[in-house]
């Protein structure tokens, strides 16, 4: 993308043109170093030969990335278990500066792990002839091991100027100095190119549909452990989107009942890669099998039950897959504001009016976010500047602004709109620094619960650290509007909360472990344990059988210890390492259990102390309604209806996801840790708009 500094420097560009340049010729050797034209680069990724082996089986699962100016512009499909892959994929790339080479990087795909680097090369675009197809052979290298041979990549490329570039430019130095219209035309062309690239950037983010996936169960999976069982979990991937299921311990017929959504992009492949794994503590997880789902073969607006045979393994996976049209999401400039248009605003208000309660219960509300600017950001580059861009997230919906290069006070002036599926969601706005060949550097983040938003108010939010526990450098200016249907929002509160599939795995932290322990001590553990005990008693048919179950569990634990002792005698070296990892896994489990128990108690407390007024009012209304019902209908009839509903739920809907309405309600109440994370910090008075204008005038 072009920034303001580059546009201003355009007035110097004509001075390079002191000779005649014919861009319609057969070579671009005469193209100036600061060529302002836009080019189209058509690439056909043919194949690879003699690529490096990165997997244990002496093979690889290669795919290719194209990068220009540090940005990924293309990613190929994955060719599994092949060192001589054939892709035959085409890519069309808009090139703004020919001096920026095209970087080609090859990786070995490892699902759930960091993909292994297989080599890279670059293509010098200034050496290509215009309007002429060229076959290119690139030798892959590793910068750390330049002597290693990593194979070759074969491409076919053609570079063509875009519209308006096939003309002669004949400017002398004197003509350039006195030519106001030449400078003006360069400004116009740069702005046109910037807008064109902005459109490409915008379209690359917007999804055209939603893929709703329910992982039901696995059948007859392959046994990977010495006890004849496995600890299976499943990973899904659609493009850059990933999801990992929970681990089901010691079973070959796991029951997951998990539901999640992927975004379906128009320009990306509609193939879902699915792999099943066996969890092993202290070593690499074992591969159980893989399968794929071709979304292009499925009809839309219809739920499909799929029983997929696992390749390279044993067993089946049972899924429910539904393709639906996309919810309303958009990216636009400040000049295009839906809520400022009176007709559009009235239409949005009508869509979420109280009269349309039962129309599309999943569509709870409308969110508009104006990302205006940031000030005083952290320095991330050696030049004393940063290249900031902004990521706006609502649950699993994720949109980006463009990058403003070499600026600590960027202005984006973009509007993002989302459909709200859960009014208790949290809007996350994160600022990153773009790097050429590395992952983006974190600059700051804010988390804003939708229910705490004040409509139409431009506010300065102090950026926080990654854990959202303290401030970092800089503020970001946002203006947010939320419109929602309160009845729909209340009903959605009683169903399972949408889980984010882009989350970091929990790691062992002494500080976090201690904090969770202290939090748990603050809770009234006697009441919590009593509640769990009473709840478990309702599931027992008789006390003698419950006592027998305790004896069986103890016997199983003793057998497991004996089996572990036997394995330790067989392999003492690996046994010690496995014990360390096992202890670490146990500590992480304890850390998570402490967090869950403490959060449970804190959520109950925060419900009664009105931390979230909407939820507290909802609880009061529910109790009042239940009281009125109890006045007119005897309790035994209510219990009878409730019991019939619970026991026949699986018969009426065999693949329904189990849920508890009370726990779903409490999951929306923030814990004490989340209250701190969502708390707004007071901005520095020096970051006020008036102060900024005064500094600019100075």
XYZ file of C-alpha atoms in Angstrom:
698
model
C 0.000 0.000 0.000
C 1.078 3.549 -0.603
C 1.302 5.888 2.335
C 1.067 9.668 2.471
C 4.834 10.133 2.473
C 5.158 8.197 -0.770
C 2.423 10.258 -2.394
C 4.138 13.477 -1.405
C 7.440 12.257 -2.816
C 5.777 11.838 -6.214
C 6.601 15.441 -7.054
C 10.269 14.433 -7.216
C 9.691 11.484 -9.522
C 9.574 13.356 -12.882
C 13.187 14.458 -12.441
C 14.318 10.902 -13.128
C 12.813 11.051 -16.591
C 15.608 12.708 -18.557
C 15.358 10.355 -21.503
C 12.697 8.729 -23.632
C 11.107 5.600 -22.162
C 8.875 3.312 -24.188
C 7.056 0.979 -21.814
C 5.325 -0.753 -24.718
C 8.624 -2.252 -25.880
C 9.940 -5.724 -25.307
C 12.068 -4.925 -22.293
C 11.707 -2.943 -19.147
C 15.381 -2.070 -18.934
C 14.555 1.590 -19.478
C 11.907 1.692 -16.774
C 12.918 4.298 -14.165
C 13.928 3.232 -10.686
C 10.901 4.945 -9.180
C 8.445 3.785 -11.828
C 4.947 4.946 -10.864
C 3.103 2.435 -13.064
C 0.978 -0.526 -12.024
C 1.805 -3.959 -13.431
C 0.045 -7.283 -13.493
C 2.142 -10.361 -12.809
C 0.541 -13.623 -13.960
C 2.266 -16.647 -12.464
C 1.694 -20.330 -13.064
C 3.228 -22.473 -10.334
C 4.191 -25.586 -12.275
C 5.966 -28.090 -10.075
C 8.847 -28.815 -7.738
C 11.695 -31.270 -8.180
C 13.893 -33.053 -5.634
C 12.536 -31.110 -2.674
C 13.888 -31.660 0.832
C 12.417 -34.353 3.065
C 11.126 -32.986 6.360
C 8.915 -35.785 7.726
C 9.950 -38.948 9.499
C 8.886 -41.094 6.570
C 11.478 -39.497 4.274
C 8.927 -37.334 2.495
C 7.193 -33.925 2.859
C 3.829 -32.216 2.433
C 4.982 -29.142 0.463
C 3.161 -25.924 -0.283
C 4.408 -22.594 -1.664
C 4.014 -18.974 -0.555
C 4.573 -15.896 -2.728
C 5.508 -12.647 -0.994
C 6.034 -9.112 -2.275
C 7.086 -6.296 0.030
C 6.773 -8.554 3.067
C 3.121 -9.382 2.314
C 1.835 -12.818 1.437
C 0.022 -12.572 -1.902
C -0.490 -16.250 -2.728
C -0.474 -19.648 -1.029
C -0.688 -22.877 -2.977
C -2.530 -26.039 -2.080
C -0.761 -28.757 -0.103
C 0.598 -31.795 -1.956
C 0.814 -34.604 0.570
C 3.794 -36.953 0.769
C 5.571 -35.903 -2.412
C 9.067 -34.552 -3.086
C 8.242 -33.882 -6.753
C 4.878 -32.123 -6.422
C 2.851 -30.865 -9.381
C 0.677 -27.840 -8.594
C -0.288 -26.196 -11.905
C -1.876 -23.311 -10.004
C -2.278 -19.794 -11.356
C -1.992 -16.499 -9.502
C -2.632 -12.941 -10.665
C -0.735 -10.316 -8.642
C -0.810 -6.534 -8.911
C 2.735 -5.170 -8.668
C 3.292 -1.584 -7.666
C 7.101 -1.394 -7.636
C 9.223 -3.548 -9.919
C 12.162 -3.094 -7.586
C 10.377 -5.242 -4.995
C 11.388 -8.848 -5.814
C 8.959 -11.732 -5.637
C 9.957 -14.069 -2.806
C 9.088 -17.755 -3.163
C 9.099 -19.817 0.018
C 8.377 -23.538 0.340
C 7.157 -25.140 3.561
C 6.343 -28.629 4.774
C 2.833 -28.679 6.183
C 2.598 -30.021 9.764
C -0.940 -29.691 11.039
C -1.050 -28.076 14.466
C 2.720 -27.653 14.581
C 4.998 -25.032 13.107
C 5.449 -25.789 9.424
C 9.010 -26.764 8.458
C 10.986 -24.483 6.147
C 12.050 -26.226 2.900
C 13.852 -23.405 1.111
C 13.341 -20.053 -0.578
C 14.256 -18.141 -3.712
C 13.454 -14.783 -5.255
C 12.555 -13.537 -8.710
C 13.943 -10.171 -9.877
C 11.015 -8.524 -11.657
C 13.232 -5.914 -13.322
C 14.820 -8.678 -15.415
C 11.512 -9.820 -16.927
C 10.488 -8.800 -20.441
C 7.123 -7.120 -20.711
C 4.226 -8.905 -22.415
C 6.231 -12.068 -22.986
C 5.668 -15.444 -21.239
C 8.814 -16.679 -19.520
C 9.630 -20.066 -17.997
C 11.644 -19.684 -14.807
C 13.584 -22.284 -12.832
C 14.489 -21.252 -9.284
C 16.926 -23.089 -7.023
C 15.799 -23.224 -3.416
C 18.259 -22.191 -0.718
C 18.364 -21.986 3.051
C 20.125 -18.782 4.215
C 21.481 -20.605 7.252
C 22.850 -23.513 5.175
C 23.696 -22.056 1.757
C 25.572 -25.175 0.612
C 22.605 -27.512 1.017
C 20.699 -28.469 -2.127
C 16.956 -28.154 -1.486
C 15.542 -28.741 -4.959
C 14.039 -26.460 -7.600
C 10.720 -24.746 -8.344
C 9.464 -24.264 -11.921
C 7.278 -21.273 -12.799
C 5.802 -19.595 -15.862
C 5.436 -15.815 -15.580
C 4.256 -12.923 -17.717
C 4.541 -9.258 -16.722
C 2.162 -6.783 -18.369
C 1.587 -3.070 -17.731
C -1.879 -2.111 -16.560
C -4.211 0.263 -18.429
C -2.767 3.601 -19.434
C 0.859 2.403 -19.254
C 1.410 1.664 -22.997
C 2.594 5.076 -24.013
C 5.801 7.005 -24.516
C 7.139 9.301 -21.859
C 9.492 11.969 -23.193
C 10.453 14.478 -20.563
C 13.507 16.685 -20.449
C 14.756 18.162 -17.228
C 13.590 21.696 -18.159
C 10.145 20.445 -19.155
C 9.773 18.634 -15.844
C 10.724 21.644 -13.745
C 8.039 23.800 -15.336
C 5.358 21.179 -15.699
C 2.710 21.547 -13.036
C 0.314 19.271 -14.889
C 2.869 16.456 -15.021
C 3.207 16.517 -11.249
C -0.575 16.647 -10.876
C -1.013 13.678 -13.191
C 1.500 11.676 -11.158
C -0.455 12.431 -7.973
C -3.651 11.271 -9.651
C -2.077 8.059 -10.878
C -0.611 7.283 -7.453
C -3.929 7.872 -5.762
C -5.724 5.688 -8.321
C -3.226 2.879 -7.743
C -3.578 3.238 -3.976
C -7.362 2.976 -4.212
C -7.062 -0.011 -6.527
C -4.759 -1.810 -4.125
C -7.073 -0.864 -1.261
C -9.953 -2.566 -3.081
C -7.874 -5.713 -3.566
C -6.912 -5.666 0.110
C -10.541 -5.185 1.101
C -11.910 -7.998 -1.061
C -9.257 -10.457 0.112
C -10.681 -10.304 3.648
C -14.435 -10.535 3.080
C -15.976 -13.987 3.228
C -18.777 -15.119 0.949
C -20.262 -17.825 3.124
C -20.098 -19.602 6.466
C -19.277 -23.296 6.909
C -20.875 -24.625 10.093
C -19.244 -27.884 11.209
C -20.333 -30.216 14.004
C -17.841 -32.935 14.935
C -20.058 -35.750 16.221
C -17.964 -38.831 16.856
C -15.249 -41.207 15.762
C -15.702 -44.900 15.101
C -13.177 -47.740 15.368
C -10.128 -45.481 15.406
C -6.647 -46.943 15.344
C -5.133 -47.904 18.713
C -1.869 -46.016 19.233
C -1.085 -46.627 22.919
C 0.256 -49.753 24.595
C -3.048 -50.265 26.410
C -4.841 -50.815 23.096
C -6.547 -47.420 23.210
C -5.881 -43.843 22.065
C -6.388 -40.282 23.284
C -7.804 -38.896 20.033
C -8.415 -35.340 18.941
C -9.121 -33.845 15.509
C -7.687 -30.829 13.667
C -9.467 -28.975 10.878
C -7.977 -26.531 8.390
C -9.620 -24.405 5.704
C -7.089 -22.030 4.161
C -5.495 -20.126 7.041
C -8.312 -21.031 9.457
C -7.692 -23.772 12.002
C -9.677 -25.547 14.696
C -8.599 -28.179 17.217
C -11.109 -30.354 19.061
C -10.866 -31.375 22.683
C -8.959 -34.553 23.637
C -11.027 -37.636 24.470
C -8.931 -39.854 26.789
C -8.597 -43.613 26.350
C -11.173 -44.464 23.718
C -11.409 -45.682 20.137
C -14.988 -44.448 19.732
C -14.872 -40.837 20.977
C -17.969 -38.659 21.299
C -17.030 -35.011 20.737
C -20.289 -33.150 19.933
C -18.422 -29.902 19.133
C -19.659 -27.156 16.824
C -17.651 -24.355 15.163
C -17.729 -22.144 12.059
C -15.271 -21.394 9.269
C -15.453 -18.531 6.782
C -15.671 -19.500 3.129
C -13.751 -17.139 0.827
C -14.696 -16.873 -2.822
C -11.158 -16.897 -4.155
C -9.777 -19.669 -1.948
C -10.051 -23.407 -2.208
C -13.091 -25.042 -0.686
C -11.259 -28.067 0.699
C -11.291 -28.796 4.440
C -8.240 -30.815 5.550
C -9.027 -33.043 8.531
C -6.443 -34.988 10.532
C -6.904 -37.201 13.582
C -4.164 -37.448 16.217
C -3.378 -39.366 19.397
C -2.218 -37.165 22.275
C 1.082 -38.268 23.828
C 2.566 -36.421 26.789
C 6.248 -35.661 26.405
C 6.645 -36.623 22.760
C 5.226 -35.914 19.349
C 1.580 -36.844 18.950
C 0.858 -39.942 16.861
C -0.889 -39.601 13.515
C -4.128 -41.617 13.281
C -5.401 -40.670 9.817
C -6.617 -37.911 7.499
C -9.563 -37.093 5.267
C -10.923 -34.164 3.270
C -14.254 -32.483 2.590
C -14.797 -30.854 -0.805
C -17.213 -28.014 -0.103
C -17.871 -27.427 -3.803
C -19.694 -30.778 -3.895
C -22.129 -29.797 -1.107
C -25.354 -27.907 -1.671
C -25.950 -24.711 0.282
C -28.544 -24.022 2.972
C -28.718 -27.727 3.792
C -27.168 -29.848 6.550
C -25.103 -32.795 5.309
C -24.245 -35.793 7.461
C -20.835 -37.133 6.393
C -19.190 -40.399 7.437
C -15.572 -40.022 6.349
C -13.126 -42.906 6.057
C -9.708 -42.004 7.456
C -6.925 -42.449 4.912
C -3.492 -43.718 5.972
C -5.153 -45.072 9.092
C -8.245 -46.791 10.447
C -11.746 -45.725 11.426
C -14.347 -43.124 10.501
C -15.290 -39.592 11.514
C -18.913 -38.448 11.568
C -19.582 -34.776 10.786
C -22.485 -32.451 10.140
C -21.621 -29.735 7.598
C -23.868 -26.796 6.637
C -23.046 -24.083 4.081
C -24.938 -20.818 4.526
C -24.774 -17.352 3.032
C -22.481 -14.898 4.797
C -23.594 -12.529 7.505
C -23.202 -8.843 6.766
C -19.555 -7.812 7.028
C -17.918 -4.929 5.243
C -14.903 -2.657 5.121
C -15.279 0.896 3.887
C -13.856 4.388 4.193
C -15.290 6.996 6.563
C -17.170 8.545 3.658
C -19.350 5.407 3.460
C -21.216 5.233 6.762
C -24.284 2.999 7.018
C -25.620 4.585 10.190
C -25.359 8.135 8.833
C -27.583 7.209 5.898
C -31.096 7.692 7.281
C -32.674 4.966 5.129
C -30.040 2.384 5.996
C -30.221 3.260 9.674
C -34.003 2.834 9.673
C -33.639 -0.518 7.925
C -31.121 -1.703 10.542
C -33.362 -0.511 13.398
C -36.341 -2.283 11.822
C -34.341 -5.495 11.423
C -33.622 -5.600 15.176
C -36.921 -4.195 16.448
C -38.808 -6.035 19.244
C -41.452 -7.096 16.709
C -38.973 -9.353 14.869
C -38.117 -11.569 17.827
C -38.420 -14.955 16.120
C -36.929 -13.946 12.776
C -33.440 -15.487 12.476
C -32.582 -15.981 16.153
C -28.870 -16.179 15.363
C -28.855 -12.609 14.058
C -28.809 -10.719 17.355
C -27.507 -7.303 16.336
C -25.344 -4.988 14.254
C -21.899 -3.617 15.106
C -20.108 -0.754 13.376
C -16.503 0.054 14.303
C -14.703 3.174 13.083
C -10.942 2.754 13.359
C -9.825 6.359 13.089
C -6.202 6.685 14.156
C -3.560 5.856 16.738
C -1.027 8.087 18.468
C 2.294 7.603 20.211
C 2.808 3.971 19.191
C 5.796 1.913 20.210
C 8.923 1.981 18.040
C 9.380 -1.452 16.428
C 11.916 -0.850 13.621
C 15.584 0.150 13.752
C 14.693 3.336 11.885
C 12.849 4.636 14.955
C 9.471 4.127 13.272
C 6.858 1.402 12.868
C 4.671 0.056 10.054
C 1.382 -0.280 11.964
C -1.795 -1.989 10.884
C -4.873 -2.817 12.913
C -6.746 -6.113 13.393
C -10.403 -5.968 14.457
C -11.837 -9.216 15.895
C -15.285 -10.219 17.077
C -15.252 -13.875 18.142
C -13.999 -15.646 14.998
C -14.676 -12.726 12.626
C -11.374 -11.028 11.830
C -10.727 -8.007 9.585
C -7.639 -5.877 8.960
C -6.853 -2.310 8.014
C -4.157 -1.369 5.529
C -0.583 -0.721 6.706
C 0.653 2.824 7.240
C 4.403 2.710 6.703
C 7.024 4.473 8.840
C 4.601 6.231 11.138
C 4.008 6.276 14.889
C 0.761 8.262 14.522
C -1.094 6.382 11.754
C -4.504 7.344 10.413
C -6.599 4.504 8.989
C -10.085 6.068 8.796
C -11.829 2.756 8.102
C -15.282 1.464 9.008
C -15.908 -2.212 9.807
C -19.353 -3.753 10.205
C -20.220 -7.114 11.772
C -23.309 -9.108 12.563
C -23.584 -9.883 16.260
C -24.363 -13.483 17.188
C -23.824 -13.031 20.930
C -24.252 -9.653 22.652
C -21.850 -10.815 25.370
C -18.985 -11.017 22.872
C -15.881 -8.897 23.299
C -14.509 -6.685 20.525
C -10.712 -6.976 20.315
C -8.661 -4.361 18.483
C -4.950 -5.145 18.136
C -2.208 -3.041 16.573
C 0.761 -4.805 14.933
C 3.942 -3.734 13.200
C 4.347 -5.291 9.757
C 7.702 -6.983 9.082
C 9.025 -8.158 5.750
C 10.122 -11.735 6.484
C 8.913 -12.278 10.037
C 5.649 -12.488 11.861
C 4.140 -9.139 12.814
C 5.319 -7.489 16.044
C 2.741 -6.776 18.738
C 2.268 -3.068 19.537
C -0.839 -3.026 21.711
C -4.378 -4.282 22.239
C -7.740 -3.334 23.731
C -10.710 -5.558 24.626
C -14.153 -3.919 24.720
C -17.316 -5.821 25.783
C -20.194 -4.948 23.463
C -22.517 -4.200 26.383
C -20.135 -1.503 27.666
C -20.102 0.480 24.411
C -21.542 3.988 24.305
C -22.945 4.540 20.815
C -21.606 7.311 18.610
C -18.882 8.444 21.017
C -15.319 8.799 19.746
C -13.032 7.582 22.514
C -9.291 7.248 23.038
C -8.465 3.748 24.296
C -5.110 3.183 25.971
C -3.367 0.196 24.398
C -2.572 -2.691 26.736
C -0.082 -5.560 26.729
C -0.853 -9.023 25.371
C -2.302 -10.229 28.670
C -4.444 -7.047 28.932
C -3.180 -6.567 32.471
C -1.294 -3.285 32.042
C -0.717 -0.399 29.649
C 1.733 -0.233 26.793
C 2.703 2.778 24.717
C 0.100 4.512 22.561
C -3.630 5.142 22.286
C -6.130 4.267 19.562
C -9.188 6.324 18.635
C -12.378 4.356 17.947
C -16.032 5.182 17.434
C -18.373 2.226 17.937
C -22.119 1.728 17.493
C -24.110 -1.318 18.633
C -27.737 -2.041 17.728
C -29.307 -5.287 18.988
C -32.560 -7.038 19.863
C -32.669 -7.521 23.646
C -35.037 -10.518 23.523
C -32.897 -12.387 20.974
C -29.800 -11.538 23.018
C -31.448 -12.970 26.156
C -32.437 -16.208 24.430
C -28.941 -16.642 22.962
C -27.522 -16.332 26.480
C -28.934 -19.766 27.337
C -27.115 -21.681 24.573
C -23.417 -22.665 24.449
C -20.957 -19.842 23.930
C -19.054 -19.733 20.650
C -15.467 -20.888 21.144
C -12.598 -19.081 19.456
C -10.574 -21.391 17.252
C -7.593 -19.037 17.119
C -6.309 -19.276 20.673
C -2.923 -19.957 22.185
C -2.532 -23.233 24.042
C -2.244 -23.040 27.811
C 1.295 -23.073 29.144
C 2.598 -23.737 32.617
C 3.231 -20.517 34.512
C 4.244 -20.354 38.152
C 2.776 -16.887 38.481
C -0.492 -17.917 36.846
C -0.693 -21.062 38.968
C -0.241 -19.045 42.154
C -2.777 -16.451 41.041
C -5.383 -19.107 40.295
C -4.777 -20.721 43.671
C -5.303 -17.397 45.441
C -8.454 -16.768 43.412
C -9.799 -20.146 44.381
C -9.138 -19.493 48.054
C -11.204 -16.329 47.824
C -14.220 -18.272 46.620
C -16.553 -20.028 48.971
C -15.250 -23.499 48.182
C -17.595 -25.229 50.616
C -20.648 -24.091 48.648
C -19.062 -24.903 45.298
C -18.047 -28.411 46.366
C -21.465 -28.960 47.913
C -23.117 -27.915 44.661
C -20.977 -30.355 42.667
C -21.675 -33.113 45.178
C -25.432 -32.583 45.095
C -25.364 -32.459 41.298
C -23.459 -35.754 41.130
C -25.905 -37.387 43.531
C -28.766 -36.781 41.103
C -26.953 -38.882 38.504
C -26.622 -41.956 40.782
C -29.283 -44.620 40.773
C -28.312 -46.063 44.161
C -25.671 -45.405 46.832
C -24.288 -48.984 46.809
C -23.583 -48.832 43.089
C -21.964 -45.402 43.546
C -19.672 -46.829 46.230
C -18.814 -49.719 43.924
C -17.909 -47.205 41.235
C -15.448 -45.573 43.626
C -13.793 -48.953 44.239
C -13.555 -49.648 40.495
C -11.972 -46.229 39.861
C -9.393 -46.838 42.578
C -8.568 -50.268 41.118
C -8.128 -48.704 37.665
C -5.751 -46.104 39.081
C -3.687 -48.812 40.809
C -3.509 -50.879 37.587
C -2.389 -47.809 35.681
C 0.402 -47.160 38.198
C 1.574 -50.778 37.880
C 1.564 -50.465 34.079
C 3.539 -47.225 34.279
C 6.091 -48.942 36.569
C 6.468 -51.752 34.039
C 7.014 -49.325 31.172
C 9.594 -47.431 33.215
C 11.619 -50.603 33.707
C 11.587 -51.294 29.971
C 12.945 -47.878 28.971
C 14.602 -45.971 31.809
C 16.033 -43.204 29.630
C 12.764 -42.249 27.987
C 10.904 -42.873 31.221
C 12.600 -40.012 33.040
C 11.822 -37.521 30.252
C 8.250 -38.773 30.019
C 7.852 -38.288 33.771
C 8.966 -34.678 33.491
C 6.493 -34.027 30.696
C 3.784 -35.901 32.582
C 4.374 -33.714 35.639
C 4.155 -30.659 33.425
C 0.863 -31.901 31.951
C -0.501 -32.524 35.447
C 0.551 -29.031 36.565
C -1.152 -27.481 33.540
C -4.288 -29.493 34.294
C -4.221 -28.366 37.926
C -3.666 -24.780 36.787
C -6.675 -24.977 34.465
C -8.881 -26.657 37.075
C -8.028 -23.960 39.595
C -8.920 -21.332 36.995
C -12.258 -22.989 36.202
C -13.259 -23.409 39.824
C -12.197 -19.870 40.771
C -13.931 -18.421 37.715
C -17.110 -20.317 38.583
C -17.249 -18.783 42.051
C -16.340 -15.319 40.778
C -19.045 -15.440 38.116
C -21.686 -16.285 40.711
C -20.467 -13.372 42.848
C -20.398 -10.988 39.861
C -23.948 -11.946 38.925
C -25.205 -10.699 42.285
C -23.030 -7.586 42.469
C -24.275 -6.273 39.084
C -20.942 -6.358 37.262
C -22.945 -6.764 34.027
C -26.375 -5.150 34.614
C -27.915 -6.822 31.551
C -27.194 -10.302 32.952
C -28.302 -9.400 36.471
C -31.612 -8.026 35.132
C -31.980 -11.161 32.991
C -31.559 -13.356 36.082
C -34.181 -11.322 37.981
C -36.665 -11.515 35.087
C -36.116 -15.286 34.787
C -36.756 -15.761 38.525
C -39.913 -13.644 38.333
C -41.233 -15.621 35.357
C -40.465 -18.915 37.136
C -42.258 -17.666 40.246
C -45.372 -16.770 38.248
C -45.334 -20.149 36.477
C -44.923 -21.919 39.806
C -47.931 -20.052 41.176
C -50.244 -21.372 38.445
C -48.660 -24.769 37.692
C -47.751 -27.314 40.411
C -44.046 -28.070 40.800
C -44.476 -31.776 40.040
C -45.808 -30.991 36.567
C -42.904 -28.660 35.872
C -40.412 -31.320 36.979
C -42.241 -33.900 34.865
C -42.071 -31.743 31.725
C -38.428 -30.893 32.380
C -37.534 -34.564 32.855
C -39.367 -35.669 29.700
C -37.588 -32.956 27.722
C -34.170 -33.989 29.033
C -34.654 -37.728 28.514
C -36.146 -37.438 25.018
C -33.714 -34.821 23.739
C -31.393 -37.424 22.209
C -34.332 -39.199 20.593
C -35.670 -35.995 19.048
C -32.266 -34.685 17.997
C -29.601 -37.425 18.002
C -26.731 -35.058 17.148
C -27.680 -32.213 19.469
C -24.845 -30.729 21.498
C -25.309 -31.227 25.233
C -25.630 -28.060 27.242
C -26.689 -26.763 30.626
C -28.621 -23.496 30.479
C -27.408 -22.345 33.887
C -23.746 -22.952 33.038
C -24.227 -21.260 29.661
C -25.626 -18.227 31.468
C -22.709 -18.132 33.920
C -20.197 -18.450 31.060
C -21.318 -14.976 29.899
C -20.592 -13.402 33.298
C -16.978 -12.176 33.436
C -14.614 -13.496 36.089
C -12.491 -11.119 38.166
C -9.568 -11.595 35.772
C -11.745 -10.687 32.790
C -13.111 -7.641 34.622
C -9.537 -6.356 34.925
C -8.824 -7.162 31.264
C -11.923 -5.284 30.072
C -11.370 -2.265 32.313
C -10.581 0.926 30.425
C -7.421 2.793 31.361
C -7.440 6.573 31.544
C -5.566 8.124 28.617
C -2.763 10.610 29.066
C -4.155 14.178 28.731
C -1.349 14.924 26.283
C -3.069 12.617 23.777
C -6.150 14.797 23.449
C -7.162 15.971 19.938
C -6.645 19.631 20.892
C -3.095 18.957 22.028
C -2.441 17.044 18.818
C -3.629 19.929 16.634
C -1.489 22.373 18.597
C 1.584 20.160 18.126
C 0.889 19.904 14.395
C 0.626 23.680 14.094
C 3.869 24.033 15.979
